[in-house]
Short mmCIF file of C-alpha atoms in Angstrom, two decimals:
data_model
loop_
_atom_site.label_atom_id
_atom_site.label_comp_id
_atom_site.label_asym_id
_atom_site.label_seq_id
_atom_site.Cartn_x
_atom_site.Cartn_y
_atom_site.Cartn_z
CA UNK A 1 78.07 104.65 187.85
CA UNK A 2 79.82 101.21 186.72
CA UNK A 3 76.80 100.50 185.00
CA UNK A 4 76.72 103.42 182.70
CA UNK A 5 80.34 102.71 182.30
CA UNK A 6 80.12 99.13 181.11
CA UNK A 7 77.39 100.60 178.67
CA UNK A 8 79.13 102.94 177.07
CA UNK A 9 82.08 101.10 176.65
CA UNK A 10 80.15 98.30 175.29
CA UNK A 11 78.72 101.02 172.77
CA UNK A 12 82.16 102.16 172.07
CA UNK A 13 83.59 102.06 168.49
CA UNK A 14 85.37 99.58 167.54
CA UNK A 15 84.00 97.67 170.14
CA UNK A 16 86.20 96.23 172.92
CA UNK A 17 86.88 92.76 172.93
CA UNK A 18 85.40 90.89 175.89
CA UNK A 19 89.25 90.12 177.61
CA UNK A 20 89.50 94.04 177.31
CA UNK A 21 86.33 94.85 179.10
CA UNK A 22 87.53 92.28 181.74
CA UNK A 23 90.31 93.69 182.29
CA UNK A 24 89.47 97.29 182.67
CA UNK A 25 86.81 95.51 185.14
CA UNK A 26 89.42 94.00 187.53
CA UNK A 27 90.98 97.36 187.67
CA UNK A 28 87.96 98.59 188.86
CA UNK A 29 87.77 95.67 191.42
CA UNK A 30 91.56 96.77 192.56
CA UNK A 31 90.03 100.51 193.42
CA UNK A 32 87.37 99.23 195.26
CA UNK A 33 89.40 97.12 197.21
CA UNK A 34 91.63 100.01 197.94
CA UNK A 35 88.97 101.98 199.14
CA UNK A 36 87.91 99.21 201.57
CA UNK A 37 91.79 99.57 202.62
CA UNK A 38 92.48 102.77 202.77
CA UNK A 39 88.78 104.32 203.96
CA UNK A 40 87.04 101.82 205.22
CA UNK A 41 84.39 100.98 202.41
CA UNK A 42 82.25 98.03 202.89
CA UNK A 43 82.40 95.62 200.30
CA UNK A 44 77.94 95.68 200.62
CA UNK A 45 78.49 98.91 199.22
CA UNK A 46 80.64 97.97 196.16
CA UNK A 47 78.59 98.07 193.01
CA UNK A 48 78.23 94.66 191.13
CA UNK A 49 81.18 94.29 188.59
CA UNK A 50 80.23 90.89 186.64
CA UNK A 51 82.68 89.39 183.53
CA UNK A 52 82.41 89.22 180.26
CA UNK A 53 81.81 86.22 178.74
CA UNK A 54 84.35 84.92 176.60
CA UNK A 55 82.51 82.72 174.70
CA UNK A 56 79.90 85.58 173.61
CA UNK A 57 83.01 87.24 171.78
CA UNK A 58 81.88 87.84 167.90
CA UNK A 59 83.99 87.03 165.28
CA UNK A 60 86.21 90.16 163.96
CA UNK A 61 85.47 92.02 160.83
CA UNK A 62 88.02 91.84 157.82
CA UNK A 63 88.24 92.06 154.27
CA UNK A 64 88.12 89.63 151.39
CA UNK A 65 91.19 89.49 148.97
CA UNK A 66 89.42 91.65 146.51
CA UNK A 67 88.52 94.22 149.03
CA UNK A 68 91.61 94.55 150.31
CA UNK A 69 93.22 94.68 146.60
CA UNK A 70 90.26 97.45 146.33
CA UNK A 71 91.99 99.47 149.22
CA UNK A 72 95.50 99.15 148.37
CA UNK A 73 94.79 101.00 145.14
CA UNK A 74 92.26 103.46 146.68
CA UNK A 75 95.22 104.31 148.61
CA UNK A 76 97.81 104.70 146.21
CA UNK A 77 95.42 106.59 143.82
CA UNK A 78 94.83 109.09 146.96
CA UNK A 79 98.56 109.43 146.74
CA UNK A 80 98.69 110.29 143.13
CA UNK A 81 96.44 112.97 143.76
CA UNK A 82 97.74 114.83 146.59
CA UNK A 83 101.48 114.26 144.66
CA UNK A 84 100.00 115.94 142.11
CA UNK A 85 98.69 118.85 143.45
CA UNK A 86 102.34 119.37 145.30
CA UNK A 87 104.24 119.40 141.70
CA UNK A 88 101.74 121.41 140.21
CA UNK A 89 102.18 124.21 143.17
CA UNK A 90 105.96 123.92 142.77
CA UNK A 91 106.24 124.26 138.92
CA UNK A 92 103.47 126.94 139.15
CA UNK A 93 105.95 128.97 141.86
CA UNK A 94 108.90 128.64 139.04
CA UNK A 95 110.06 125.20 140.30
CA UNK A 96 111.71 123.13 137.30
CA UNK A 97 110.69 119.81 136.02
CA UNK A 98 113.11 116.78 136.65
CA UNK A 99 115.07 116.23 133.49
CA UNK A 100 113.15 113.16 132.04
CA UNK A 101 109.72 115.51 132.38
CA UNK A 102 108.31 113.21 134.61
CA UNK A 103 106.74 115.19 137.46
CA UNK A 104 108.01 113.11 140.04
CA UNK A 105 110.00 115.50 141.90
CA UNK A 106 110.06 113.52 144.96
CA UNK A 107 111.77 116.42 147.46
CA UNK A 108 108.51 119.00 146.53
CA UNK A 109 105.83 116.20 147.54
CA UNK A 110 107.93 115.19 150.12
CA UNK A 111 107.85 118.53 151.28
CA UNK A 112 103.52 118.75 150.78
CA UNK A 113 102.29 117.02 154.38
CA UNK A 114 99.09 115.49 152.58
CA UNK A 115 101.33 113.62 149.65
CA UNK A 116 103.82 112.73 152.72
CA UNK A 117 101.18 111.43 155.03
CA UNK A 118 99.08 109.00 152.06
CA UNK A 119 102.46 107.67 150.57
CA UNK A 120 103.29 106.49 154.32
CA UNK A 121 99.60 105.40 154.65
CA UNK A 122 99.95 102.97 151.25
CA UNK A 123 102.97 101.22 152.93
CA UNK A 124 101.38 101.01 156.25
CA UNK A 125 98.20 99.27 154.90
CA UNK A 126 100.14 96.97 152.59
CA UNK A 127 102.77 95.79 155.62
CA UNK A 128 99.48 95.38 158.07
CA UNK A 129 97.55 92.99 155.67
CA UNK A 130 100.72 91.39 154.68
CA UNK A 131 102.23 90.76 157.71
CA UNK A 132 99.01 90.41 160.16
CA UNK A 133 101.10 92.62 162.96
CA UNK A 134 98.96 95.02 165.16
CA UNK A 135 99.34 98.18 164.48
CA UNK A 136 101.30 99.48 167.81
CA UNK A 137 103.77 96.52 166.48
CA UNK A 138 104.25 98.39 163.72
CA UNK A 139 104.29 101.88 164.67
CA UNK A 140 107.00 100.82 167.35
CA UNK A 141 109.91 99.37 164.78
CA UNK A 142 113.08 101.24 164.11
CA UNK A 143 115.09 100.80 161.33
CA UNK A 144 117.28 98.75 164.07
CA UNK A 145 114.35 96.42 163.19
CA UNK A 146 115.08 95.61 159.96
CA UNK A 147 117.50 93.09 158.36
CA UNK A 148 118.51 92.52 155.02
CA UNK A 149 119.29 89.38 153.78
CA UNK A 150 121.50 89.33 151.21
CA UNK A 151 121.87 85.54 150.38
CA UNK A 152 117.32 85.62 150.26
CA UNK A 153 117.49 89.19 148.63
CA UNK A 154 115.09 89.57 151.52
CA UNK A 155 114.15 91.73 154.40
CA UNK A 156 112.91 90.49 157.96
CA UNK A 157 111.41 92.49 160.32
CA UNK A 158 112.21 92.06 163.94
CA UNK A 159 109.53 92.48 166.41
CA UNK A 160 109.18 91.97 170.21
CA UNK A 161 106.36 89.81 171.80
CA UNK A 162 105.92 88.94 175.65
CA UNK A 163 104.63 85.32 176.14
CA UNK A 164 104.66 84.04 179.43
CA UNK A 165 105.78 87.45 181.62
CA UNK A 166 109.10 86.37 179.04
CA UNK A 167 109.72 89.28 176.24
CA UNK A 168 110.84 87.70 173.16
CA UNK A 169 111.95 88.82 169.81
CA UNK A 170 110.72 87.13 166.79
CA UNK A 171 111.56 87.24 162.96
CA UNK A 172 108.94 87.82 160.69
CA UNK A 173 109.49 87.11 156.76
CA UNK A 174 107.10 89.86 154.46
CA UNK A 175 105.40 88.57 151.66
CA UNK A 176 106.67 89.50 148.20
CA UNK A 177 104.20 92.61 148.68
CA UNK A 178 105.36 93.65 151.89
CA UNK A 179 108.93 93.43 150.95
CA UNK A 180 108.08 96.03 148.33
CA UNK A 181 106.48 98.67 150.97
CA UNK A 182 109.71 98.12 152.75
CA UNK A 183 111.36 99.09 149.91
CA UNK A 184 109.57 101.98 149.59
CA UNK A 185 110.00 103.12 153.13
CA UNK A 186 113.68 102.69 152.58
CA UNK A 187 113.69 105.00 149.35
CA UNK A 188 112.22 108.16 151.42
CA UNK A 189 114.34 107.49 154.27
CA UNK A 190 118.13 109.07 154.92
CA UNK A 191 120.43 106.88 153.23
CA UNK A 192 121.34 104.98 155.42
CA UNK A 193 118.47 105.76 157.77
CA UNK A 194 119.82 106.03 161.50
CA UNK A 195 119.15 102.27 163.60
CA UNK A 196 116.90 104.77 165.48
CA UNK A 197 114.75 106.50 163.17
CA UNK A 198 111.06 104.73 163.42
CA UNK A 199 110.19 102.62 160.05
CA UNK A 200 107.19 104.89 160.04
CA UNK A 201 107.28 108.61 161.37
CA UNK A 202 103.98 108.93 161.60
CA UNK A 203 102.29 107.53 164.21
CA UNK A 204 99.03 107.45 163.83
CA UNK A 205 96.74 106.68 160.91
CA UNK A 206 93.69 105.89 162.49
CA UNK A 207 91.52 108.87 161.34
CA UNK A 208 93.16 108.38 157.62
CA UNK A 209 92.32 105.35 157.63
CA UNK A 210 88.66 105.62 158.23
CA UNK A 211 88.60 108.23 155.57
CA UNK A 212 90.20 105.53 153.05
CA UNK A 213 87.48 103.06 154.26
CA UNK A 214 84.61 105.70 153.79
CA UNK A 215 86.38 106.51 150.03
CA UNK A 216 86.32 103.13 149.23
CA UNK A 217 82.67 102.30 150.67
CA UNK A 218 84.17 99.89 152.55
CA UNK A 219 83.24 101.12 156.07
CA UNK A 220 81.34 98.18 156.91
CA UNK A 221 81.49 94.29 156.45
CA UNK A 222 78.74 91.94 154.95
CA UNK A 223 77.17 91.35 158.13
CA UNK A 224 77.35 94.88 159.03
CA UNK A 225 80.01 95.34 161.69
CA UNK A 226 82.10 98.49 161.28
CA UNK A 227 86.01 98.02 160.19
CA UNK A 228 88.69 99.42 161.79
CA UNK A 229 92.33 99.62 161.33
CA UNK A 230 92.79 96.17 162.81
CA UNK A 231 90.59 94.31 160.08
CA UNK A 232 93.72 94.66 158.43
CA UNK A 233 95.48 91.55 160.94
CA UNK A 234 91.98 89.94 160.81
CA UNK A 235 92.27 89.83 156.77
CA UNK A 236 95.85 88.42 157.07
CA UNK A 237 94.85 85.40 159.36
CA UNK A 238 91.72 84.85 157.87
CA UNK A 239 94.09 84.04 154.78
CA UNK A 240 96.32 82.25 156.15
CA UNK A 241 93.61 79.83 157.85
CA UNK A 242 91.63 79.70 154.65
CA UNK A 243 94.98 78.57 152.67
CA UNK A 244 95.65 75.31 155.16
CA UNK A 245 98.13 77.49 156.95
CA UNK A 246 99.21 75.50 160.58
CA UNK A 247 97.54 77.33 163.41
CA UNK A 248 101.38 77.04 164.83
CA UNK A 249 102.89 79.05 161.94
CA UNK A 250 100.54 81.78 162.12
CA UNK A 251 100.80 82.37 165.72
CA UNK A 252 104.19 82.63 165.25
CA UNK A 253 104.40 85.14 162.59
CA UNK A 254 101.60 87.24 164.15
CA UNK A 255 102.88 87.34 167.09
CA UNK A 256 100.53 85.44 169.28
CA UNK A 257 99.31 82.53 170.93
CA UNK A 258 97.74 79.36 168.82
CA UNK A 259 94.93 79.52 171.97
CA UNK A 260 94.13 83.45 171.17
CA UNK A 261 93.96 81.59 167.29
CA UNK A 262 91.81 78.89 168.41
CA UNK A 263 89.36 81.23 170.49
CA UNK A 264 89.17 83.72 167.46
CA UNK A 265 89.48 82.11 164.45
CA UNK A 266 87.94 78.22 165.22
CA UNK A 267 85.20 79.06 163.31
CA UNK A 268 87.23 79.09 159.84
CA UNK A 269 88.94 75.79 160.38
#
């Protein structure tokens, strides 16, 4: 039933953008056709598969600067916690404290999958709102990805976009606070980490992430629409627009087109 489809979809959280919907509706239109092909279907008996309209698309939930300041430290504070419940279990099993006393025995919370999972978490929220990539983008760079600059004292991330049918690779320079979460991916890591090994080896932080939204009561926007893991680019461009950023530059370092800018973000100009 394409109609119950298109409902629950439409009902679906987050909710699909209207060019998603459309798509997943002309694949629809390609198996109907194929069953007029291959079995003989008449079109009259096709159900009615209507678009989408662009222009209905609502604008995307993000966060203000405060709320996003709110969530880094939620994050890192979740970190803390779980860090300190790993030292405690290894000095209570006869472990020894570092020399300095500090507790920060980094191989016995390394070694706790709950401190290893939020300390990853921390970086991957920072680099999102700082850099305004999608989170596949992300989850997809290798080490191979990342260049040092030693004459900036800099690192740029290397990521692939496809413009055109035309894959391209594009530079993106972190802000100050991003370069630090690189940094801090880079401590953890082998030294030197393999070209290979992913920047982040988890892969997926959606459910985390929700949990850090509910923690920080910030599951929902101002006008009520639910955040997801993507508010995070939404928050980044919303900055960028809102600080007389050219729709050209941020395009380019978020790794899209100034139209898909125009259609989303008009509003803020």
């Amino acid at each position: 039933d394409v109609r119950a489809y298109t409902r629950a979809r439409r009902a679906a959280t987050p909710v699909p953008a209207a060019s998603t919907l459309n798509q997943e509706f002309s694949i629809l239109r390609a198996v109907f056709r194929f069953s007029e092909e291959r079995y003989g279907v008449s079109p009259m008996h096709w159900p009615r598969i209507e678009n989408r309209s662009l222009s209905d698309q609502e604008s995307r939930p993000g966060f203000g600067a405060d709320e996003f300041d709110a969530l880094v430290r939620a994050a890192y504070a979740r970190f803390r916690d779980a860090r300190r419940v790993a030292v405690a279990r290894y000095l209570a099993g006869g472990g020894e404290e570092s020399d300095d006393g500090s507790h920060l025995i980094t191989e016995q919370w390394r070694n706790d999958p709950t401190a290893w999972f939020r300390y990853h978490l921390c970086q991957f929220v920072i680099l999102l709102g700082s850099t305004g990539m999608r989170p596949s983008t992300l989850l997809g760079l290798t080490w191979a990805h990342v260049e040092w600059r030693e004459e900036h004292k800099d690192y740029v991330l290397h990521a692939s976009t496809r413009k055109g049918g035309k894959r391209r690779r594009v530079g993106v320079v972190p802000t100050q606070m991003a370069q630090h979460a690189i940094k801090m991916l880079r401590d953890v890591a082998e030294s030197p980490p393999p070209p290979s090994a992913p920047l982040f080896p988890i892969k997926d932080f959606k459910r985390s992430f929700r949990n850090l939204l509910k923690a920080t009561n910030l599951e929902y926007d101002a006008d009520g629409r639910r955040r997801t893991i993507y508010s995070l680019r939404h928050f980044y461009i919303t900055f960028l627009i809102e600080n007389g950023v050219t729709t050209a530059m941020i395009a380019a370092n978020t790794l899209t087109s100034e139209a898909m800018i125009n259609k989303y973000y008009n509003h803020l100009k």
